[in-house]
Amino acid sequence: MTQKLQTDRDAIDSIDQQIVALISKRIASARQIGSTKGKHTGLAVRDPKREREVYDRWARIAEEHGLSGYYVGRVLREILSYSRRVQEGYLDQDSSETGQPVTRVGYQGTVNSYSYLAAKKLFSHREKTALEPNSFRTFRAAIDALVTGELEYALLPIENTIAGSLNETYELLKEHHLAIVDEEIWPVDHCLAGLPGSNLNEIFTIRSHPVALQQCQTFLARATWASTEAFYDTAAAAESLIAEGNKAVAAICSEESAYALGLDVLQRGIADQPHNQTRFVLIGQNPEPIDQRLPCKTSLRLALNHREGALAEILQSFAVRKVNLTKLESRPKPESPWEYEFYVDLVGHQDDPAVAEAIADARAHTNYLRILGTYPRRGLELDQIPSTAPVQTVGGNGDSPEAKVPITATVTTRDRTLPERTTVQLGSVEFGGSHFVVIAGPCAVENRRQMLDTAQIVRDAGARVMRGGAYKPRTSHDSFQGLGWQGVELLVEAGRAYELPVVTEVLRTEDVDRVAAVADAIQVGARNMQNYALLRALGTIDRPIVLKRGLSATIDELLKAAAYITAGGNNRVILCERGIRTFETATRSTLDVSSVPVLRQRTGLPVIVDPSHAAGERHLVEPLALAAAAVGADGLLIEVHANPEEALCDGPQALTADDLKSLMAKLEPIVATHRRTL
Ligand code: PEP
Ligand code: MN
């Protein structure tokens, strides 16, 4: 090497050092500004006008030095985006500080794989704690480690601009009820890397992940002299070159991997599609709060109720409020063939007024709606520098053009004095719609014969849903406690035989998933109305819940208990008035008939009445049932037994087959006054 070349190189090294030192100073100043913005909630994170001025000034100075304003501008753009992320870190600092010195994040692949690089990029901006990347061979292994608490987060790819959605990530999010807490966009920039000194024309084998090979078809078609070889990971393919030491083999990988491993980049930019990007989501066990001033996205998971046009109505809820949807993904429901659920990504914070209203409105058309998380919207640094045109800001949240459009007056107005009625689908039966629905069956499941006989009675009388308790909450420990799981199976069998959907009570959180897998609906008994762990668990399942009012619960407390379920995402709650404890002892409980119109005023959820447990005596059941229908209940829950004298539980209040038939006949004209049929 000549002396001159060495001197020039030394000069460049020294200049680079100064550039990095200056960037470090600039970021320190940005940090100061971030800290000020963090303390003053009125200040927006991004000031487009200021950014534009800074950018214009750079371009001007660059041109004065005879440099390209465009290229120098690009350098600035990167620095600005880095500064912005540093500042954003101050805004949600309180919420995300875990107090841990490192954050353990799982990813699929080896060191320097695209997932690893995306994790490094994301955490260099999150600035909370140091990243401890943990490599896993599969997505599932990373998620398992997250669920067992070995990791704080897992970073998984969720979509690629060429390959589309990664279904497995959606499945894992669903399976474990996980939350999305952040995202990262990684531009997939494939290069061909070889051992130092290797030459493109002397390469005979090109190895990489099959998807990467697929994405470089045009380049590979021209490299006719080389054959391809599939490898499980791009970074691992690059690593294998070093282990083998064969200059005739090259790998397709990221430039970062090539540099990190000391390989030569033989050709860069070899992907067919120059804009190949992968979006990753940072998955946590729980959603994390985030400052409303950050540019945000919100993700939802929802299942439609089966009404015509439900999907269109949901989309309309967002459209009329100018909430921009960035993604709508439909996934099949394996437990219900030809039914689908949807994943929606939208621009905005879940607490933005327009977003919150749109979600509340959309909820009415769903059986299930869960907010997977509101998280920072990444990838904006790839956008253009904002134009100098003044932008009107509404509410100061989000910096996307979409988020700045005010909520328009075209939002359909509706009568706010009464909540919109929602219907709840239980199997094939709809509550809150045109039918007054009677649920009937024994207090407790006792044996197969009893269940089949009762199912026939229920069916013949015209009741539409069958009940039966398998796990019984008994006041005395030595009373019959129910048949447990065997009882659930007998109930389901009888229901199937007579085509009646079934509802049964669950007492313990541990039993929820198992029972929900076979029963059409789950009942929460009066004694468990405030069992919040149970309510939360029921919020995550895709089954309707019959929520009974507690013995001493106010109407307000009943509604708050229902909110525990709906907050988890499960909107299918049917409220049940079953009598409350008062000073009166003439009846088992005192049926609070007024709760029906009061509840109808306060909630759109269907309301049914259980006259059996309120009455405690057979002859009182009918008049109370008729009263419930008269005040506008949406249905009844009634205990029936083929031989009440032999019943193991609540025999004195059980109706016989004839009692039930006679009650149904008397109900008919009453429900007709509410324009309903049985
Ligand atoms: C029941 O319906 O089986 C029952 C136990 O009722 P409650 O929870 O209202 O007492
Ligand atoms: Mn009972």
CSV table of N, CA and C and ligand atoms in Angstrom, one decimal, residues 443 613 639 650 653, ligand 2:
chain,number,residue,atom,x,y,z
A,443,CYS,N,-82.0,-29.0,37.8
A,443,CYS,CA,-81.0,-28.2,38.6
A,443,CYS,C,-79.6,-28.9,38.4
A,613,HIS,N,-85.1,-20.2,41.2
A,613,HIS,CA,-84.3,-20.0,42.4
A,613,HIS,C,-84.9,-18.8,43.3
A,639,GLU,N,-86.0,-24.5,36.1
A,639,GLU,CA,-85.7,-25.8,36.5
A,639,GLU,C,-86.8,-26.8,36.3
A,650,ASP,N,-82.8,-29.3,44.6
A,650,ASP,CA,-83.9,-28.3,44.3
A,650,ASP,C,-85.2,-28.9,43.7
A,653,GLN,N,-88.7,-26.9,43.8
A,653,GLN,CA,-89.0,-25.8,42.8
A,653,GLN,C,-89.0,-26.3,41.4
B,2,MN,MN,-81.0,-25.2,41.4
